[in-house]
Short mmCIF file of C-alpha atoms and ligand atoms in Angstrom, two decimals:
data_model
loop_
_atom_site.label_atom_id
_atom_site.label_comp_id
_atom_site.label_asym_id
_atom_site.label_seq_id
_atom_site.Cartn_x
_atom_site.Cartn_y
_atom_site.Cartn_z
CA MET A 1 107.25 104.41 91.60
CA THR A 2 108.65 101.98 89.01
CA ARG A 3 111.02 99.42 90.44
CA ILE A 4 114.46 99.49 88.85
CA VAL A 5 116.61 96.41 88.28
CA TYR A 6 120.29 96.35 87.38
CA VAL A 7 121.04 93.89 84.55
CA ASN A 8 124.49 93.73 82.95
CA GLY A 9 125.41 97.38 83.15
CA ARG A 10 121.93 98.90 82.76
CA TYR A 11 119.31 100.07 85.23
CA LEU A 12 116.02 98.90 83.71
CA PRO A 13 112.33 99.17 84.65
CA TYR A 14 111.23 95.96 86.42
CA ALA A 15 109.01 94.82 83.50
CA LYS A 16 111.91 95.13 81.03
CA ALA A 17 114.55 93.42 83.18
CA ALA A 18 115.48 90.03 81.66
CA VAL A 19 118.34 87.62 81.04
CA HIS A 20 118.84 85.24 78.11
CA VAL A 21 117.02 81.85 78.03
CA GLU A 22 120.38 80.12 77.73
CA ASP A 23 121.86 81.92 80.69
CA ARG A 24 123.61 79.27 82.78
CA GLY A 25 121.93 80.60 85.89
CA PHE A 26 118.57 79.69 84.33
CA GLN A 27 119.71 76.41 82.72
CA PHE A 28 121.97 74.95 85.41
CA ALA A 29 121.67 77.13 88.53
CA ASP A 30 125.28 77.95 87.64
CA ALA A 31 125.20 81.14 89.66
CA VAL A 32 125.84 82.57 93.09
CA TYR A 33 124.10 85.32 95.04
CA GLU A 34 124.08 87.49 98.12
CA VAL A 35 121.26 89.06 100.10
CA CYS A 36 122.15 92.02 102.32
CA GLU A 37 120.00 93.87 104.78
CA VAL A 38 119.43 97.57 104.13
CA ARG A 39 118.80 99.68 107.28
CA GLY A 40 118.19 103.40 107.15
CA GLY A 41 119.55 103.32 103.58
CA TYR A 42 122.82 101.63 104.66
CA LEU A 43 124.14 98.28 103.53
CA VAL A 44 124.60 96.09 106.60
CA ASP A 45 127.77 93.98 106.88
CA GLU A 46 128.86 94.69 103.32
CA PRO A 47 132.50 93.56 103.78
CA ARG A 48 131.43 90.12 105.01
CA HIS A 49 128.89 89.74 102.20
CA MET A 50 131.44 90.74 99.56
CA ALA A 51 134.01 88.37 101.03
CA ARG A 52 131.52 85.49 100.91
CA LEU A 53 130.53 86.36 97.34
CA ALA A 54 134.22 86.20 96.37
CA ARG A 55 134.52 82.78 98.08
CA SER A 56 131.40 81.46 96.29
CA LEU A 57 132.67 82.68 92.91
CA ALA A 58 136.12 81.21 93.51
CA ALA A 59 134.66 77.85 94.60
CA LEU A 60 132.83 77.57 91.26
CA GLU A 61 135.72 79.03 89.23
CA ILE A 62 133.59 81.95 88.07
CA ASP A 63 135.72 85.05 87.48
CA ALA A 64 134.40 88.09 89.31
CA PRO A 65 132.49 90.25 86.82
CA MET A 66 133.98 93.43 88.31
CA SER A 67 135.85 94.54 91.42
CA ALA A 68 134.23 94.26 94.86
CA PRO A 69 133.92 98.08 95.15
CA ALA A 70 132.25 98.19 91.70
CA LEU A 71 129.77 95.50 92.76
CA ALA A 72 129.12 97.36 95.99
CA HIS A 73 128.49 100.49 93.92
CA VAL A 74 125.89 98.59 91.85
CA MET A 75 124.17 97.49 95.06
CA ARG A 76 124.16 101.01 96.47
CA GLU A 77 122.91 102.52 93.23
CA THR A 78 120.12 99.92 93.02
CA ILE A 79 119.11 100.76 96.60
CA ARG A 80 119.18 104.48 95.78
CA ARG A 81 117.19 104.21 92.55
CA ASN A 82 114.52 102.17 94.33
CA ARG A 83 114.52 104.53 97.33
CA VAL A 84 114.85 101.62 99.73
CA ARG A 85 115.51 102.74 103.30
CA ASP A 86 114.68 99.51 105.10
CA GLY A 87 114.74 96.33 103.09
CA LEU A 88 117.08 94.08 101.19
CA VAL A 89 119.35 94.11 98.21
CA TYR A 90 119.84 90.95 96.12
CA LEU A 91 122.86 90.44 93.87
CA GLN A 92 123.27 87.48 91.52
CA VAL A 93 126.26 86.60 89.35
CA THR A 94 125.95 83.78 86.80
CA ARG A 95 128.61 82.16 84.64
CA GLY A 96 126.95 83.88 81.67
CA GLU A 97 125.07 82.70 78.61
CA GLY A 98 125.90 80.23 75.86
CA PRO A 99 124.55 77.14 74.05
CA ARG A 100 123.43 74.56 76.60
CA GLU A 101 126.56 72.50 77.33
CA PHE A 102 127.31 71.12 80.78
CA ALA A 103 131.02 71.94 80.66
CA PHE A 104 131.98 75.58 81.15
CA PRO A 105 131.87 77.92 78.13
CA ALA A 106 135.12 79.21 76.67
CA ALA A 107 136.97 81.84 78.65
CA GLY A 108 135.85 85.40 78.08
CA VAL A 109 132.07 84.84 78.18
CA PRO A 110 130.72 87.83 80.12
CA ARG A 111 129.20 87.05 83.50
CA THR A 112 125.57 87.95 84.01
CA VAL A 113 125.02 90.37 86.89
CA VAL A 114 121.57 91.16 88.27
CA CYS A 115 120.76 93.35 91.26
CA LEU A 116 117.36 94.04 92.83
CA ALA A 117 116.35 95.96 95.93
CA ARG A 118 113.05 96.04 97.77
CA PRO A 119 111.64 97.37 101.01
CA LEU A 120 110.83 95.13 103.97
CA ASP A 121 108.57 95.88 106.90
CA PHE A 122 110.98 95.62 109.81
CA GLY A 123 108.19 96.78 112.15
CA ALA A 124 106.26 93.62 111.26
CA GLN A 125 109.43 91.58 111.86
CA ASP A 126 109.85 93.16 115.29
CA ALA A 127 106.22 92.30 116.05
CA LEU A 128 106.84 88.71 114.95
CA ALA A 129 109.94 88.54 117.14
CA LEU A 130 107.75 89.32 120.17
CA THR A 131 105.91 86.01 119.72
CA GLY A 132 108.52 83.97 117.82
CA ILE A 133 108.15 81.52 114.96
CA ALA A 134 107.59 77.80 114.48
CA VAL A 135 110.00 75.58 112.54
CA LYS A 136 109.60 72.12 111.04
CA SER A 137 112.44 69.64 110.80
CA MET A 138 113.17 67.61 107.68
CA PRO A 139 115.95 65.52 106.20
CA ASP A 140 118.79 67.53 104.69
CA ILE A 141 118.60 66.41 101.05
CA ARG A 142 120.95 69.13 99.74
CA TRP A 143 124.32 68.61 98.11
CA ARG A 144 127.44 68.61 100.28
CA ARG A 145 128.66 72.07 99.23
CA SER A 146 126.10 74.29 100.95
CA GLU A 147 128.95 76.61 101.95
CA ILE A 148 128.71 77.97 98.38
CA LYS A 149 125.78 80.38 98.15
CA THR A 150 124.38 79.12 94.84
CA VAL A 151 120.93 79.76 93.41
CA MET A 152 120.36 75.96 93.41
CA LEU A 153 117.65 76.35 96.04
CA LEU A 154 115.04 73.72 95.19
CA PRO A 155 115.57 71.67 98.39
CA ALA A 156 115.09 74.90 100.37
CA CYS A 157 111.91 75.73 98.40
CA LEU A 158 110.47 72.25 99.03
CA ALA A 159 111.37 72.46 102.71
CA LYS A 160 109.89 75.93 103.19
CA GLN A 161 106.72 74.90 101.39
CA ALA A 162 106.34 71.79 103.59
CA ALA A 163 106.97 73.97 106.65
CA ARG A 164 104.43 76.52 105.57
CA ALA A 165 101.82 73.80 104.99
CA GLU A 166 102.13 73.07 108.72
CA GLY A 167 102.07 76.69 109.81
CA ALA A 168 105.84 76.94 110.32
CA ARG A 169 107.91 79.77 108.86
CA GLU A 170 111.22 77.98 108.59
CA ALA A 171 112.51 74.44 108.06
CA TRP A 172 115.46 72.99 109.96
CA PHE A 173 117.49 70.48 108.02
CA VAL A 174 118.66 67.38 109.89
CA ASP A 175 121.60 65.30 108.66
CA ASP A 176 121.71 61.48 108.40
CA ASP A 177 123.10 61.26 111.97
CA GLY A 178 120.21 63.24 113.48
CA PHE A 179 122.11 66.52 113.89
CA VAL A 180 120.59 69.84 112.80
CA THR A 181 122.64 71.37 109.97
CA GLU A 182 120.91 74.73 109.49
CA GLY A 183 117.66 76.35 108.40
CA ALA A 184 116.44 76.36 104.80
CA SER A 185 117.53 80.02 104.59
CA SER A 186 119.04 80.68 108.00
CA ASN A 187 121.48 79.34 110.58
CA ALA A 188 120.06 77.38 113.52
CA TRP A 189 120.87 78.08 117.19
CA ILE A 190 119.81 76.81 120.61
CA VAL A 191 120.38 78.01 124.17
CA THR A 192 120.78 75.35 126.88
CA GLY A 193 119.33 75.39 130.38
CA GLU A 194 122.74 76.71 131.55
CA ARG A 195 122.40 79.58 129.04
CA VAL A 196 125.12 78.24 126.72
CA VAL A 197 124.51 79.43 123.17
CA ILE A 198 125.15 76.71 120.57
CA THR A 199 125.35 76.66 116.79
CA ARG A 200 126.92 74.17 114.43
CA GLN A 201 130.53 74.83 113.46
CA ILE A 202 131.30 76.00 109.92
CA ALA A 203 131.71 73.10 107.50
CA PRO A 204 131.05 72.56 103.78
CA ILE A 205 127.52 71.31 104.56
CA ILE A 206 126.34 74.65 105.96
CA LEU A 207 126.43 78.23 104.78
CA ALA A 208 128.72 80.50 106.78
CA GLY A 209 126.03 83.05 107.57
CA VAL A 210 127.12 86.67 107.74
CA THR A 211 124.59 87.27 110.52
CA ARG A 212 126.02 84.23 112.30
CA ALA A 213 129.53 85.73 112.13
CA THR A 214 128.39 89.11 113.41
CA LEU A 215 126.39 87.46 116.19
CA ILE A 216 129.54 85.63 117.29
CA ASP A 217 131.15 89.09 117.64
CA VAL A 218 128.20 90.09 119.84
CA LEU A 219 128.52 86.94 121.97
CA ARG A 220 132.26 87.52 122.49
CA GLU A 221 131.91 91.21 123.29
CA GLU A 222 129.06 90.54 125.69
CA GLN A 223 131.05 87.66 127.23
CA MET A 224 128.20 85.21 126.78
CA THR A 225 128.98 81.50 126.87
CA PHE A 226 129.05 80.13 123.38
CA VAL A 227 130.03 76.84 121.70
CA GLU A 228 130.22 75.84 118.04
CA ARG A 229 129.20 72.19 117.84
CA PRO A 230 126.52 70.01 116.24
CA PHE A 231 123.32 69.47 118.22
CA ARG A 232 120.65 66.84 117.72
CA LEU A 233 117.01 67.61 117.08
CA GLU A 234 116.22 66.00 120.48
CA GLU A 235 118.58 68.44 122.20
CA ALA A 236 116.87 71.34 120.42
CA LEU A 237 113.48 70.10 121.64
CA GLN A 238 114.81 70.17 125.23
CA ALA A 239 116.53 73.54 124.84
CA ARG A 240 115.62 76.57 126.92
CA GLU A 241 115.57 78.79 123.82
CA ALA A 242 116.06 78.49 120.07
CA PHE A 243 116.46 81.00 117.27
CA ILE A 244 117.51 81.50 113.67
CA THR A 245 119.79 84.08 112.09
CA SER A 246 119.77 85.52 108.57
CA ALA A 247 120.40 88.89 106.97
CA THR A 248 116.71 89.75 106.65
CA ASN A 249 115.61 88.29 110.03
CA THR A 250 118.72 89.16 112.06
CA VAL A 251 117.89 87.14 115.22
CA MET A 252 114.41 85.56 115.15
CA PRO A 253 113.16 83.53 118.16
CA VAL A 254 111.92 79.99 117.55
CA VAL A 255 109.22 78.92 120.01
CA ARG A 256 107.99 75.65 118.43
CA ILE A 257 109.80 72.84 116.65
CA ASP A 258 107.67 70.16 114.98
CA GLY A 259 104.71 71.37 117.03
CA ARG A 260 106.56 70.98 120.36
CA ILE A 261 106.98 74.00 122.58
CA ILE A 262 110.52 75.21 123.28
CA GLY A 263 111.21 76.51 126.81
CA ASP A 264 108.14 78.30 128.07
CA GLY A 265 106.87 78.91 124.53
CA LYS A 266 107.93 82.55 124.51
CA PRO A 267 111.05 84.22 123.04
CA GLY A 268 113.77 83.74 125.63
CA HIS A 269 115.86 86.28 127.47
CA VAL A 270 119.16 85.43 125.70
CA THR A 271 117.55 85.53 122.25
CA ARG A 272 115.86 88.87 122.93
CA ARG A 273 119.12 90.34 124.22
CA LEU A 274 121.02 89.15 121.13
CA ARG A 275 118.36 90.55 118.80
CA SER A 276 118.43 93.92 120.55
CA LYS A 277 122.25 94.12 120.41
CA PHE A 278 122.73 92.95 116.84
CA HIS A 279 122.76 96.28 114.99
CA GLN A 280 125.21 97.81 117.46
CA PHE A 281 127.79 95.34 116.18
CA ALA A 282 126.85 95.05 112.50
CA ASP A 283 129.09 96.92 110.05
CA ILE A 284 127.73 99.94 108.20
CA SER A 285 131.15 101.42 107.47
CA GLY A 286 130.60 101.33 103.70
CA ALA A 287 127.69 103.75 104.04
N1 PLP B 301 121.93 79.27 105.68
C1 PLP B 301 121.30 79.27 104.49
C2 PLP B 301 121.06 77.97 103.79
C3 PLP B 301 120.86 80.48 103.92
O1 PLP B 301 120.23 80.47 102.72
C4 PLP B 301 121.07 81.69 104.61
C5 PLP B 301 120.65 82.96 104.07
O2 PLP B 301 120.02 83.06 103.04
C6 PLP B 301 121.73 81.64 105.85
C7 PLP B 301 122.15 80.40 106.35
C8 PLP B 301 121.99 82.89 106.64
O3 PLP B 301 123.02 83.63 106.04
P1 PLP B 301 123.12 85.21 106.25
O4 PLP B 301 123.17 85.44 107.71
O5 PLP B 301 124.37 85.57 105.56
O6 PLP B 301 121.90 85.80 105.61
#
Protein backbone atom coordinates (compact mmCIF):
# COMPACT_ATOMS: atom_id res chain seq x y z
CA MET A 1 0.00 0.00 0.00
CA THR A 2 1.34 3.46 -0.90
CA ARG A 3 1.72 5.78 2.04
CA ILE A 4 -0.26 9.00 1.70
CA VAL A 5 0.88 12.35 3.04
CA TYR A 6 -1.22 15.48 3.42
CA VAL A 7 0.57 18.60 2.11
CA ASN A 8 -1.23 21.94 1.85
CA GLY A 9 -4.67 20.69 0.93
CA ARG A 10 -3.66 17.60 -1.07
CA TYR A 11 -3.27 13.94 -0.17
CA LEU A 12 -0.15 12.86 -2.07
CA PRO A 13 1.80 9.61 -2.50
CA TYR A 14 4.76 9.56 -0.09
CA ALA A 15 7.36 9.91 -2.89
CA LYS A 16 5.64 13.03 -4.26
CA ALA A 17 5.09 14.78 -0.92
CA ALA A 18 7.34 17.86 -0.68
CA VAL A 19 7.54 21.44 0.58
CA HIS A 20 9.44 24.38 -0.92
CA VAL A 21 13.21 24.79 -0.27
CA GLU A 22 12.52 28.23 1.17
CA ASP A 23 9.86 27.00 3.53
CA ARG A 24 10.60 28.59 6.89
CA GLY A 25 10.23 25.23 8.58
CA PHE A 26 13.19 23.99 6.52
CA GLN A 27 15.24 27.23 6.71
CA PHE A 28 14.67 28.31 10.31
CA ALA A 29 12.78 25.53 12.12
CA ASP A 30 10.02 28.16 12.15
CA ALA A 31 7.34 25.55 12.68
CA VAL A 32 5.43 23.67 15.33
CA TYR A 33 4.13 20.12 15.45
CA GLU A 34 2.08 17.55 17.32
CA VAL A 35 2.35 13.78 17.57
CA CYS A 36 -0.77 11.90 18.67
CA GLU A 37 -1.18 8.25 19.44
CA VAL A 38 -3.64 6.29 17.29
CA ARG A 39 -5.27 3.29 19.05
CA GLY A 40 -7.78 1.06 17.34
CA GLY A 41 -8.13 3.78 14.68
CA TYR A 42 -8.95 6.47 17.28
CA LEU A 43 -7.01 9.65 17.97
CA VAL A 44 -5.96 9.62 21.61
CA ASP A 45 -6.30 12.83 23.64
CA GLU A 46 -7.09 14.96 20.61
CA PRO A 47 -8.51 17.94 22.57
CA ARG A 48 -5.31 18.30 24.61
CA HIS A 49 -3.11 17.98 21.52
CA MET A 50 -5.15 20.58 19.63
CA ALA A 51 -5.06 22.94 22.61
CA ARG A 52 -1.26 22.62 22.82
CA LEU A 53 -0.91 23.16 19.06
CA ALA A 54 -2.94 26.38 19.43
CA ARG A 55 -0.66 27.49 22.30
CA SER A 56 2.50 26.73 20.27
CA LEU A 57 1.17 28.65 17.26
CA ALA A 58 0.13 31.61 19.42
CA ALA A 59 3.51 31.71 21.17
CA LEU A 60 5.25 32.10 17.80
CA GLU A 61 2.58 34.43 16.38
CA ILE A 62 1.75 31.99 13.60
CA ASP A 63 -1.91 32.26 12.58
CA ALA A 64 -3.68 28.92 12.61
CA PRO A 65 -3.90 27.64 9.03
CA MET A 66 -7.47 26.42 9.59
CA SER A 67 -9.85 25.75 12.46
CA ALA A 68 -9.05 23.08 15.07
CA PRO A 69 -11.88 20.81 13.78
CA ALA A 70 -10.52 21.18 10.21
CA LEU A 71 -7.03 20.23 11.38
CA ALA A 72 -8.46 17.29 13.29
CA HIS A 73 -10.27 16.26 10.11
CA VAL A 74 -6.95 16.31 8.21
CA MET A 75 -5.41 14.08 10.89
CA ARG A 76 -8.32 11.65 10.79
CA GLU A 77 -8.34 11.53 7.00
CA THR A 78 -4.57 10.90 6.93
CA ILE A 79 -5.04 8.05 9.43
CA ARG A 80 -7.88 6.64 7.32
CA ARG A 81 -6.06 6.86 3.99
CA ASN A 82 -3.05 5.10 5.48
CA ARG A 83 -5.24 2.50 7.21
CA VAL A 84 -3.46 3.05 10.50
CA ARG A 85 -5.17 1.27 13.40
CA ASP A 86 -2.35 1.42 15.93
CA GLY A 87 0.33 4.01 15.41
CA LEU A 88 0.87 7.73 15.33
CA VAL A 89 -0.18 10.78 13.42
CA TYR A 90 2.22 13.71 12.94
CA LEU A 91 1.03 17.21 12.11
CA GLN A 92 3.37 20.10 11.31
CA VAL A 93 2.48 23.74 10.68
CA THR A 94 5.17 26.14 9.43
CA ARG A 95 5.06 29.90 8.98
CA GLY A 96 5.09 29.24 5.22
CA GLU A 97 7.53 29.93 2.42
CA GLY A 98 9.27 33.06 1.22
CA PRO A 99 12.72 34.48 0.38
CA ARG A 100 15.12 33.75 3.24
CA GLU A 101 14.72 36.70 5.62
CA PHE A 102 14.93 36.30 9.38
CA ALA A 103 12.02 38.63 10.12
CA PHE A 104 8.54 37.28 9.48
CA PRO A 105 7.13 37.46 5.92
CA ALA A 106 4.30 39.87 5.17
CA ALA A 107 0.88 38.96 6.48
CA GLY A 108 -1.14 36.64 4.29
CA VAL A 109 1.61 34.14 3.41
CA PRO A 110 -0.12 30.74 3.55
CA ARG A 111 1.01 28.42 6.32
CA THR A 112 2.48 25.10 5.29
CA VAL A 113 0.59 22.13 6.72
CA VAL A 114 1.93 18.58 6.56
CA CYS A 115 0.36 15.48 8.08
CA LEU A 116 1.73 11.92 8.14
CA ALA A 117 0.49 8.76 9.80
CA ARG A 118 2.23 5.46 10.34
CA PRO A 119 1.68 2.23 12.23
CA LEU A 120 3.56 1.36 15.41
CA ASP A 121 4.02 -2.05 16.97
CA PHE A 122 2.40 -1.56 20.36
CA GLY A 123 2.93 -5.26 21.09
CA ALA A 124 6.68 -4.66 20.91
CA GLN A 125 6.26 -1.64 23.19
CA ASP A 126 4.36 -3.75 25.72
CA ALA A 127 7.16 -6.31 25.58
CA LEU A 128 9.72 -3.55 26.17
CA ALA A 129 7.69 -2.26 29.10
CA LEU A 130 8.07 -5.67 30.77
CA THR A 131 11.83 -5.14 31.06
CA GLY A 132 12.04 -1.33 30.99
CA ILE A 133 14.52 0.99 29.30
CA ALA A 134 17.83 2.66 30.12
CA VAL A 135 18.30 6.44 30.01
CA LYS A 136 21.42 8.58 29.89
CA SER A 137 21.64 12.00 31.50
CA MET A 138 23.15 15.02 29.78
CA PRO A 139 23.24 18.78 30.14
CA ASP A 140 20.11 20.55 28.94
CA ILE A 141 21.53 22.71 26.13
CA ARG A 142 18.13 23.67 24.69
CA TRP A 143 16.66 27.15 24.52
CA ARG A 144 14.48 28.38 27.38
CA ARG A 145 11.16 28.04 25.54
CA SER A 146 10.79 24.25 25.40
CA GLU A 147 7.11 24.69 26.28
CA ILE A 148 6.63 25.53 22.58
CA LYS A 149 6.58 22.31 20.56
CA THR A 150 8.81 23.51 17.71
CA VAL A 151 10.61 21.36 15.15
CA MET A 152 13.91 22.84 16.40
CA LEU A 153 14.96 19.43 17.71
CA LEU A 154 18.72 19.26 17.16
CA PRO A 155 19.61 19.14 20.89
CA ALA A 156 17.16 16.25 21.24
CA CYS A 157 18.69 14.46 18.22
CA LEU A 158 22.22 14.85 19.64
CA ALA A 159 21.06 13.66 23.05
CA LYS A 160 19.21 10.62 21.69
CA GLN A 161 22.17 9.69 19.53
CA ALA A 162 24.57 9.92 22.50
CA ALA A 163 22.12 7.84 24.55
CA ARG A 164 21.82 5.24 21.84
CA ALA A 165 25.62 4.99 21.56
CA GLU A 166 25.55 3.80 25.19
CA GLY A 167 22.64 1.43 24.75
CA ALA A 168 20.07 3.80 26.27
CA ARG A 169 16.76 4.59 24.57
CA GLU A 170 16.15 8.01 26.04
CA ALA A 171 18.18 10.95 27.32
CA TRP A 172 17.27 12.91 30.44
CA PHE A 173 18.21 16.56 30.33
CA VAL A 174 19.69 18.07 33.50
CA ASP A 175 19.65 21.82 34.12
CA ASP A 176 22.59 23.93 35.38
CA ASP A 177 21.49 23.35 39.00
CA GLY A 178 21.53 19.56 38.67
CA PHE A 179 17.76 19.09 38.38
CA VAL A 180 16.24 16.86 35.70
CA THR A 181 14.13 18.92 33.30
CA GLU A 182 12.62 16.22 31.07
CA GLY A 183 13.49 13.58 28.50
CA ALA A 184 14.65 14.40 24.97
CA SER A 185 11.16 13.46 23.74
CA SER A 186 9.31 12.60 26.94
CA ASN A 187 8.55 13.82 30.45
CA ALA A 188 10.60 12.37 33.31
CA TRP A 189 9.12 10.86 36.50
CA ILE A 190 10.35 9.10 39.63
CA VAL A 191 8.65 7.23 42.46
CA THR A 192 10.16 7.56 45.95
CA GLY A 193 10.59 4.83 48.55
CA GLU A 194 7.33 6.08 50.12
CA ARG A 195 5.60 5.60 46.74
CA VAL A 196 5.25 9.34 46.08
CA VAL A 197 5.12 9.99 42.33
CA ILE A 198 7.15 13.05 41.30
CA THR A 199 7.52 15.01 38.09
CA ARG A 200 8.78 18.52 37.45
CA GLN A 201 6.16 21.26 37.48
CA ILE A 202 5.20 22.91 34.19
CA ALA A 203 7.49 25.82 33.30
CA PRO A 204 8.77 27.37 30.05
CA ILE A 205 11.82 25.07 30.11
CA ILE A 206 9.77 21.87 29.71
CA LEU A 207 7.06 20.71 27.35
CA ALA A 208 3.65 20.29 28.95
CA GLY A 209 3.21 16.69 27.84
CA VAL A 210 -0.29 15.60 26.95
CA THR A 211 0.46 12.14 28.36
CA ARG A 212 1.74 13.85 31.51
CA ALA A 213 -1.57 15.73 31.89
CA THR A 214 -3.65 12.61 31.37
CA LEU A 215 -1.47 10.66 33.80
CA ILE A 216 -2.11 13.33 36.43
CA ASP A 217 -5.84 12.61 35.93
CA VAL A 218 -5.07 8.93 36.55
CA LEU A 219 -3.06 9.72 39.69
CA ARG A 220 -5.87 11.89 41.10
CA GLU A 221 -8.63 9.42 40.29
CA GLU A 222 -6.64 6.56 41.75
CA GLN A 223 -5.80 8.70 44.80
CA MET A 224 -2.09 8.07 44.44
CA THR A 225 0.32 10.44 46.17
CA PHE A 226 1.75 12.84 43.67
CA VAL A 227 3.92 15.98 43.76
CA GLU A 228 5.02 18.36 41.00
CA ARG A 229 8.52 19.53 41.89
CA PRO A 230 12.05 19.44 40.48
CA PHE A 231 14.20 16.45 41.41
CA ARG A 232 17.96 16.06 41.15
CA LEU A 233 19.67 13.34 39.17
CA GLU A 234 21.00 11.96 42.49
CA GLU A 235 17.45 11.63 43.80
CA ALA A 236 16.45 9.80 40.62
CA LEU A 237 19.36 7.37 41.10
CA GLN A 238 18.06 6.61 44.62
CA ALA A 239 14.42 6.35 43.54
CA ARG A 240 12.37 3.19 43.93
CA GLU A 241 11.03 3.52 40.36
CA ALA A 242 11.41 5.80 37.36
CA PHE A 243 9.54 6.17 34.10
CA ILE A 244 8.93 8.40 31.10
CA THR A 245 5.71 9.51 29.45
CA SER A 246 5.02 10.45 25.83
CA ALA A 247 2.20 9.99 23.36
CA THR A 248 3.83 7.03 21.61
CA ASN A 249 5.24 5.36 24.76
CA THR A 250 2.42 6.21 27.17
CA VAL A 251 4.12 5.12 30.44
CA MET A 252 7.50 3.42 29.89
CA PRO A 253 9.49 2.10 32.89
CA VAL A 254 13.09 3.25 33.31
CA VAL A 255 15.29 0.66 35.02
CA ARG A 256 18.78 2.15 34.49
CA ILE A 257 20.07 5.71 34.57
CA ASP A 258 23.67 6.30 33.47
CA GLY A 259 24.30 2.57 33.87
CA ARG A 260 23.07 2.53 37.51
CA ILE A 261 20.19 0.27 38.42
CA ILE A 262 16.99 1.90 39.68
CA GLY A 263 15.14 0.08 42.48
CA ASP A 264 15.48 -3.64 41.95
CA GLY A 265 16.21 -3.18 38.24
CA LYS A 266 12.71 -4.22 37.18
CA PRO A 267 9.67 -2.09 36.23
CA GLY A 268 8.06 -1.11 39.51
CA HIS A 269 4.57 -1.74 40.81
CA VAL A 270 3.43 1.92 40.61
CA THR A 271 4.75 2.34 37.06
CA ARG A 272 3.10 -0.87 35.87
CA ARG A 273 -0.20 0.15 37.45
CA LEU A 274 -0.08 3.59 35.80
CA ARG A 275 0.74 2.06 32.42
CA SER A 276 -2.13 -0.40 32.68
CA LYS A 277 -4.63 2.33 33.68
CA PHE A 278 -3.58 4.96 31.15
CA HIS A 279 -5.97 4.20 28.29
CA GLN A 280 -8.97 4.04 30.62
CA PHE A 281 -8.47 7.75 31.25
CA ALA A 282 -7.23 8.96 27.85
CA ASP A 283 -9.77 10.81 25.71
CA ILE A 284 -11.08 9.20 22.53
CA SER A 285 -14.25 11.29 22.40
CA GLY A 286 -13.38 12.73 18.97
CA ALA A 287 -13.53 9.25 17.45
N1 LIG B 1 8.91 16.51 26.34
C1 LIG B 1 9.44 16.61 25.11
C2 LIG B 1 10.68 17.42 24.92
C3 LIG B 1 8.83 15.97 24.02
O1 LIG B 1 9.37 16.08 22.78
C4 LIG B 1 7.68 15.18 24.23
C5 LIG B 1 7.01 14.50 23.14
O2 LIG B 1 7.44 14.48 22.02
C6 LIG B 1 7.17 15.10 25.54
C7 LIG B 1 7.81 15.78 26.57
C8 LIG B 1 5.94 14.28 25.83
O3 LIG B 1 4.80 14.95 25.35
P1 LIG B 1 3.48 14.13 24.96
O4 LIG B 1 3.09 13.37 26.17
O5 LIG B 1 2.51 15.19 24.62
O6 LIG B 1 3.85 13.26 23.80
